[in-house]
mmCIF file of C-alpha atoms in Angstrom:
data_model
loop_
_atom_site.group_PDB
_atom_site.id
_atom_site.type_symbol
_atom_site.label_atom_id
_atom_site.label_comp_id
_atom_site.label_asym_id
_atom_site.label_seq_id
_atom_site.Cartn_x
_atom_site.Cartn_y
_atom_site.Cartn_z
ATOM 1 C CA MET A 1 28.678 -26.339 -137.646
ATOM 2 C CA ASP A 2 30.240 -24.422 -140.525
ATOM 3 C CA PHE A 3 29.434 -20.986 -139.182
ATOM 4 C CA LEU A 4 31.017 -19.003 -142.084
ATOM 5 C CA THR A 5 28.431 -20.450 -144.106
ATOM 6 C CA ILE A 6 25.728 -18.909 -141.803
ATOM 7 C CA ILE A 7 27.267 -15.631 -141.836
ATOM 8 C CA GLY A 8 28.120 -15.351 -145.501
ATOM 9 C CA PHE A 9 24.396 -16.022 -146.203
ATOM 10 C CA VAL A 10 22.639 -14.046 -143.511
ATOM 11 C CA GLY A 11 25.333 -10.892 -144.359
ATOM 12 C CA ALA A 12 24.607 -10.995 -148.177
ATOM 13 C CA PHE A 13 20.877 -11.135 -147.639
ATOM 14 C CA GLY A 14 20.933 -8.531 -145.137
ATOM 15 C CA LEU A 15 22.787 -5.881 -147.392
ATOM 16 C CA ILE A 16 20.152 -6.448 -150.198
ATOM 17 C CA ILE A 17 17.483 -5.936 -147.835
ATOM 18 C CA MET A 18 19.224 -2.938 -146.249
ATOM 19 C CA ALA A 19 19.905 -1.415 -149.315
ATOM 20 C CA MET A 20 16.336 -1.617 -150.251
ATOM 21 C CA GLY A 21 15.249 0.086 -147.602
ATOM 22 C CA ASP A 22 11.572 -0.613 -147.368
ATOM 23 C CA PRO A 23 11.701 -4.029 -148.780
ATOM 24 C CA THR A 24 7.558 -4.330 -149.775
ATOM 25 C CA PRO A 25 8.028 -2.482 -153.246
ATOM 26 C CA PHE A 26 10.080 -5.577 -154.022
ATOM 27 C CA ILE A 27 7.680 -8.234 -153.236
ATOM 28 C CA ASP A 28 5.603 -9.184 -156.107
ATOM 29 C CA ILE A 29 4.009 -12.382 -155.992
ATOM 30 C CA PRO A 30 3.534 -12.945 -159.982
ATOM 31 C CA SER A 31 7.045 -12.637 -160.298
ATOM 32 C CA ILE A 32 7.977 -15.061 -157.194
ATOM 33 C CA GLN A 33 5.791 -17.507 -158.677
ATOM 34 C CA ILE A 34 7.188 -17.003 -162.502
ATOM 35 C CA VAL A 35 11.289 -17.340 -160.948
ATOM 36 C CA ILE A 36 11.144 -19.596 -158.024
ATOM 37 C CA LEU A 37 8.151 -21.722 -159.270
ATOM 38 C CA GLY A 38 9.302 -22.021 -163.147
ATOM 39 C CA THR A 39 13.037 -22.874 -161.738
ATOM 40 C CA PHE A 40 11.762 -25.586 -159.239
ATOM 41 C CA ALA A 41 9.447 -26.694 -162.342
ATOM 42 C CA ALA A 42 12.398 -26.723 -164.627
ATOM 43 C CA VAL A 43 14.883 -28.570 -162.357
ATOM 44 C CA VAL A 44 12.703 -31.042 -161.420
ATOM 45 C CA ALA A 45 12.083 -32.086 -165.179
ATOM 46 C CA ARG A 46 15.638 -32.520 -165.850
ATOM 47 C CA SER A 47 16.334 -34.162 -162.752
ATOM 48 C CA SER A 48 15.810 -37.594 -160.827
ATOM 49 C CA VAL A 49 14.134 -38.013 -157.550
ATOM 50 C CA PRO A 50 16.982 -39.355 -155.721
ATOM 51 C CA GLU A 51 19.147 -36.723 -157.534
ATOM 52 C CA LEU A 52 16.706 -33.786 -155.646
ATOM 53 C CA ILE A 53 17.022 -35.878 -152.357
ATOM 54 C CA GLY A 54 20.337 -36.111 -152.263
ATOM 55 C CA THR A 55 20.985 -32.356 -153.075
ATOM 56 C CA MET A 56 18.653 -31.300 -150.396
ATOM 57 C CA SER A 57 20.777 -33.524 -148.310
ATOM 58 C CA ALA A 58 24.208 -32.273 -149.646
ATOM 59 C CA VAL A 59 22.549 -28.459 -148.943
ATOM 60 C CA MET A 60 21.841 -29.013 -145.168
ATOM 61 C CA LYS A 61 25.540 -30.484 -144.978
ATOM 62 C CA THR A 62 27.080 -27.137 -146.183
ATOM 63 C CA VAL A 63 25.907 -25.831 -142.994
ATOM 64 C CA LYS A 64 26.160 -28.942 -140.753
ATOM 65 C CA TYR A 65 29.002 -31.037 -142.087
ATOM 66 C CA LYS A 66 32.521 -31.093 -140.322
ATOM 67 C CA ILE A 67 35.394 -31.953 -142.683
ATOM 68 C CA ASP A 68 37.592 -34.224 -140.909
ATOM 69 C CA LYS A 69 40.932 -32.697 -140.668
ATOM 70 C CA PRO A 70 43.788 -35.027 -142.433
ATOM 71 C CA GLU A 71 46.432 -35.066 -139.509
ATOM 72 C CA ASP A 72 43.610 -36.302 -136.905
ATOM 73 C CA LEU A 73 42.949 -39.226 -139.545
ATOM 74 C CA ILE A 74 46.490 -39.776 -139.612
ATOM 75 C CA GLU A 75 46.817 -39.713 -135.665
ATOM 76 C CA GLU A 76 43.722 -42.067 -135.614
ATOM 77 C CA LEU A 77 45.089 -44.490 -138.089
ATOM 78 C CA VAL A 78 48.540 -44.532 -136.456
ATOM 79 C CA ASN A 79 46.717 -45.566 -133.198
ATOM 80 C CA LEU A 80 44.781 -48.054 -134.750
ATOM 81 C CA GLY A 81 48.002 -49.468 -136.490
ATOM 82 C CA THR A 82 49.826 -49.934 -133.052
ATOM 83 C CA ILE A 83 46.615 -51.809 -131.439
ATOM 84 C CA ALA A 84 46.603 -53.981 -134.442
ATOM 85 C CA ARG A 85 50.386 -54.853 -134.487
ATOM 86 C CA LYS A 86 50.385 -55.402 -130.866
ATOM 87 C CA ASP A 87 46.746 -57.008 -130.439
ATOM 88 C CA GLY A 88 46.146 -58.619 -133.916
ATOM 89 C CA MET A 89 43.154 -57.091 -135.827
ATOM 90 C CA ILE A 90 40.326 -58.678 -133.861
ATOM 91 C CA ALA A 91 41.515 -55.754 -131.051
ATOM 92 C CA LEU A 92 40.145 -53.085 -133.158
ATOM 93 C CA GLU A 93 36.670 -54.402 -133.151
ATOM 94 C CA GLY A 94 35.827 -52.497 -130.089
ATOM 95 C CA GLN A 95 37.161 -49.159 -131.054
ATOM 96 C CA ASP A 96 35.066 -45.791 -131.278
ATOM 97 C CA ILE A 97 35.681 -44.854 -134.835
ATOM 98 C CA ASN A 98 33.551 -41.546 -135.741
ATOM 99 C CA ASN A 99 34.334 -41.429 -139.678
ATOM 100 C CA PRO A 100 32.031 -43.982 -141.563
ATOM 101 C CA PHE A 101 34.452 -44.655 -143.947
ATOM 102 C CA MET A 102 37.254 -45.360 -141.780
ATOM 103 C CA ALA A 103 35.020 -47.285 -139.572
ATOM 104 C CA LYS A 104 33.713 -49.254 -142.936
ATOM 105 C CA GLY A 105 37.665 -50.330 -143.765
ATOM 106 C CA ILE A 106 38.524 -51.167 -139.995
ATOM 107 C CA ARG A 107 35.552 -53.477 -140.137
ATOM 108 C CA MET A 108 36.415 -55.314 -142.856
ATOM 109 C CA LEU A 109 39.763 -55.502 -141.493
ATOM 110 C CA VAL A 110 38.368 -57.221 -138.216
ATOM 111 C CA ASP A 111 36.336 -59.557 -140.394
ATOM 112 C CA GLY A 112 39.437 -60.697 -142.023
ATOM 113 C CA MET A 113 38.578 -60.315 -145.790
ATOM 114 C CA GLU A 114 41.499 -59.586 -148.082
ATOM 115 C CA GLY A 115 43.605 -56.728 -149.184
ATOM 116 C CA ALA A 116 42.468 -56.689 -152.437
ATOM 117 C CA THR A 117 38.625 -57.282 -151.355
ATOM 118 C CA ILE A 118 39.097 -54.230 -148.835
ATOM 119 C CA LYS A 119 40.587 -51.668 -151.376
ATOM 120 C CA SER A 120 38.211 -52.622 -154.271
ATOM 121 C CA SER A 121 35.423 -52.303 -151.668
ATOM 122 C CA LEU A 122 36.697 -48.894 -150.407
ATOM 123 C CA GLU A 123 37.746 -47.478 -153.791
ATOM 124 C CA ARG A 124 34.060 -48.234 -155.185
ATOM 125 C CA GLU A 125 32.415 -46.746 -151.762
ATOM 126 C CA MET A 126 34.510 -43.820 -152.475
ATOM 127 C CA GLY A 127 33.365 -43.413 -156.278
ATOM 128 C CA MET A 128 29.886 -44.115 -155.434
ATOM 129 C CA ILE A 129 29.968 -41.057 -153.031
ATOM 130 C CA LYS A 130 31.734 -38.553 -155.608
ATOM 131 C CA LYS A 131 29.204 -39.643 -158.124
ATOM 132 C CA ARG A 132 26.235 -38.567 -155.407
ATOM 133 C CA ASN A 133 28.500 -35.377 -154.382
ATOM 134 C CA ALA A 134 28.833 -34.578 -158.427
ATOM 135 C CA GLU A 135 25.189 -35.101 -159.399
ATOM 136 C CA SER A 136 24.555 -32.273 -156.341
ATOM 137 C CA ILE A 137 26.840 -30.168 -158.172
ATOM 138 C CA ASN A 138 25.174 -30.512 -161.000
ATOM 139 C CA VAL A 139 21.799 -29.830 -159.736
ATOM 140 C CA ILE A 140 22.879 -26.630 -157.870
ATOM 141 C CA GLY A 141 24.378 -25.674 -161.270
ATOM 142 C CA SER A 142 20.992 -26.138 -163.273
ATOM 143 C CA VAL A 143 19.378 -23.925 -160.327
ATOM 144 C CA GLN A 144 22.056 -21.549 -161.179
ATOM 145 C CA GLU A 145 21.582 -21.675 -165.081
ATOM 146 C CA ILE A 146 17.550 -21.721 -165.072
ATOM 147 C CA ALA A 147 16.867 -19.097 -162.450
ATOM 148 C CA PRO A 148 18.044 -16.035 -164.522
ATOM 149 C CA ALA A 149 16.465 -17.267 -167.611
ATOM 150 C CA MET A 150 13.402 -17.747 -165.694
ATOM 151 C CA GLY A 151 13.998 -14.261 -164.673
ATOM 152 C CA MET A 152 14.220 -13.008 -168.310
ATOM 153 C CA VAL A 153 11.062 -14.929 -168.684
ATOM 154 C CA GLY A 154 9.305 -12.783 -166.248
ATOM 155 C CA THR A 155 10.656 -9.694 -167.720
ATOM 156 C CA LEU A 156 9.502 -10.478 -171.627
ATOM 157 C CA VAL A 157 6.056 -11.269 -169.435
ATOM 158 C CA GLY A 158 5.829 -8.196 -168.025
ATOM 159 C CA LEU A 159 6.759 -6.017 -170.971
ATOM 160 C CA VAL A 160 3.624 -7.674 -172.981
ATOM 161 C CA ILE A 161 1.355 -7.367 -170.430
ATOM 162 C CA MET A 162 2.354 -3.502 -170.246
ATOM 163 C CA LEU A 163 2.750 -2.867 -174.302
ATOM 164 C CA GLY A 164 -0.606 -4.429 -174.188
ATOM 165 C CA ASN A 165 -2.267 -2.375 -171.701
ATOM 166 C CA MET A 166 -0.510 1.147 -172.766
ATOM 167 C CA SER A 167 -4.038 2.521 -172.804
ATOM 168 C CA ASP A 168 -4.629 1.846 -168.972
ATOM 169 C CA PRO A 169 -2.179 3.754 -166.872
ATOM 170 C CA LYS A 170 -2.858 1.761 -163.616
ATOM 171 C CA SER A 171 -1.810 -1.642 -165.427
ATOM 172 C CA ILE A 172 2.077 -0.064 -166.247
ATOM 173 C CA GLY A 173 3.268 -0.292 -162.944
ATOM 174 C CA PRO A 174 1.762 -3.648 -161.799
ATOM 175 C CA ALA A 175 3.307 -4.708 -165.244
ATOM 176 C CA MET A 176 6.797 -3.084 -165.198
ATOM 177 C CA ALA A 177 7.384 -4.598 -161.484
ATOM 178 C CA ILE A 178 7.153 -7.815 -162.933
ATOM 179 C CA ALA A 179 9.497 -6.886 -165.871
ATOM 180 C CA LEU A 180 12.075 -5.827 -163.720
ATOM 181 C CA LEU A 181 11.509 -7.983 -160.370
ATOM 182 C CA THR A 182 11.946 -11.305 -161.958
ATOM 183 C CA THR A 183 15.259 -10.119 -163.410
ATOM 184 C CA MET A 184 16.343 -9.085 -159.521
ATOM 185 C CA TYR A 185 14.920 -12.340 -158.428
ATOM 186 C CA GLY A 186 17.023 -14.676 -160.921
ATOM 187 C CA ALA A 187 19.917 -12.672 -160.282
ATOM 188 C CA ILE A 188 19.792 -13.141 -156.452
ATOM 189 C CA ILE A 189 19.097 -16.951 -156.840
ATOM 190 C CA ALA A 190 22.026 -17.726 -159.069
ATOM 191 C CA ASN A 191 24.555 -15.124 -157.856
ATOM 192 C CA VAL A 192 24.037 -15.052 -154.014
ATOM 193 C CA LEU A 193 22.834 -18.465 -153.237
ATOM 194 C CA CYS A 194 23.668 -21.083 -155.841
ATOM 195 C CA VAL A 195 27.239 -19.974 -156.769
ATOM 196 C CA PRO A 196 28.525 -19.862 -152.687
ATOM 197 C CA LEU A 197 26.307 -23.341 -152.360
ATOM 198 C CA ALA A 198 28.130 -24.957 -155.395
ATOM 199 C CA GLN A 199 31.578 -23.830 -154.968
ATOM 200 C CA LYS A 200 31.157 -25.105 -151.270
ATOM 201 C CA LEU A 201 29.728 -28.494 -152.463
ATOM 202 C CA VAL A 202 33.204 -29.083 -154.694
ATOM 203 C CA LYS A 203 35.296 -27.909 -151.858
ATOM 204 C CA HIS A 204 33.434 -30.242 -149.561
ATOM 205 C CA ASP A 205 33.909 -33.210 -152.197
ATOM 206 C CA ALA A 206 37.703 -32.448 -152.565
ATOM 207 C CA ALA A 207 38.528 -32.368 -149.044
ATOM 208 C CA ASP A 208 36.398 -35.413 -148.557
ATOM 209 C CA GLY A 209 38.011 -37.335 -151.560
ATOM 210 C CA LEU A 210 41.738 -36.314 -150.198
ATOM 211 C CA ASN A 211 40.635 -37.850 -146.708
ATOM 212 C CA TYR A 212 39.106 -41.248 -148.602
ATOM 213 C CA GLU A 213 42.461 -41.786 -150.451
ATOM 214 C CA LEU A 214 44.527 -41.163 -147.076
ATOM 215 C CA ILE A 215 41.904 -43.369 -145.109
ATOM 216 C CA ILE A 216 42.641 -46.406 -147.931
ATOM 217 C CA GLU A 217 46.475 -46.200 -147.556
ATOM 218 C CA GLY A 218 46.515 -46.126 -144.007
ATOM 219 C CA VAL A 219 43.889 -49.108 -143.868
ATOM 220 C CA MET A 220 45.934 -50.889 -146.506
ATOM 221 C CA PHE A 221 48.700 -50.309 -144.815
ATOM 222 C CA ILE A 222 47.211 -51.608 -141.260
ATOM 223 C CA GLN A 223 45.934 -55.055 -143.026
ATOM 224 C CA SER A 224 49.531 -55.332 -144.277
ATOM 225 C CA GLY A 225 51.111 -55.326 -140.600
ATOM 226 C CA GLY A 226 53.848 -52.636 -141.247
ATOM 227 C CA ASN A 227 55.053 -50.838 -138.278
ATOM 228 C CA PRO A 228 52.835 -47.966 -137.269
ATOM 229 C CA ARG A 229 55.732 -45.263 -137.069
ATOM 230 C CA MET A 230 56.270 -45.500 -140.948
ATOM 231 C CA LEU A 231 52.370 -44.768 -141.581
ATOM 232 C CA THR A 232 52.789 -41.142 -140.836
ATOM 233 C CA ASP A 233 55.641 -40.887 -143.077
ATOM 234 C CA LEU A 234 53.543 -42.361 -145.592
ATOM 235 C CA LEU A 235 50.341 -40.312 -144.868
ATOM 236 C CA LEU A 236 52.849 -36.772 -144.754
ATOM 237 C CA SER A 237 51.687 -35.835 -148.286
ATOM 238 C CA PHE A 238 47.866 -35.794 -147.522
ATOM 239 C CA VAL A 239 48.731 -32.969 -144.767
ATOM 240 C CA ASN A 240 49.604 -29.422 -145.122
ATOM 241 C CA PRO A 241 53.206 -28.412 -144.252
ATOM 242 C CA LYS A 242 52.352 -26.298 -141.329
ATOM 243 C CA ALA A 243 50.924 -29.905 -139.719
ATOM 244 C CA ARG A 244 53.581 -31.814 -141.004
ATOM 245 C CA GLY A 245 56.113 -30.590 -138.408
ATOM 246 C CA LYS A 246 53.297 -31.887 -135.262
ATOM 247 C CA LEU A 247 53.324 -35.167 -137.149
ATOM 248 C CA GLU A 248 56.694 -35.526 -137.271
ATOM 249 C CA ALA A 249 57.510 -34.656 -133.678
ATOM 250 C CA ALA A 250 54.686 -36.830 -132.502
ATOM 251 C CA ALA A 251 56.057 -39.695 -134.817
ATOM 252 C CA GLY A 252 59.569 -39.097 -133.078
#
């Protein structure tokens, strides 16, 4: 679980609420309807159902998802390569592999598929995953773009109501509340919620993409029957310099 994401969101919204003091004056149902429901409707209009479902899943992953460390993947691939070279590919069938992408590659090795077929299948899978990630990032970007615009729409609605009822002092307050609070709601949704989420998804996509490339290289090396000790050297470029020393020492 990514506790930093939780801490960041709780801290950001907590500071805003603390600055409000009494949050009651900042709650206005018409403003909420204009911004939140209006933004949701606009995003739904420009997105497909699979994109929306994928985005909800991706947002949940920002909290629950744990990215595998490249050095851990390398150690696992070296271990699998050692087993395959010693006992044959069939010996990999009973191995417990947590990474689904790696598990798919090893399963194809066990099934005796050709190297070109394995590589093509894994690259296609990687491409589809990255495509879905890009769609989720695009949906979050749409919310980031539309929410402030709906805030401005609410501001204009509030001003029109206020100017149309200048003779009634009691209507000026609620109209001003709509005018100002919709702008605030739009800014909070865009900058406190969507910007961090989009950046987190981009970061996860980049890290996962690196791991997928690493796994493809490792699986293809195992398929070729190469010396597992050479696999560490082959994959060191995927690891940050601080972790390379540990891997080099383990490789002997």
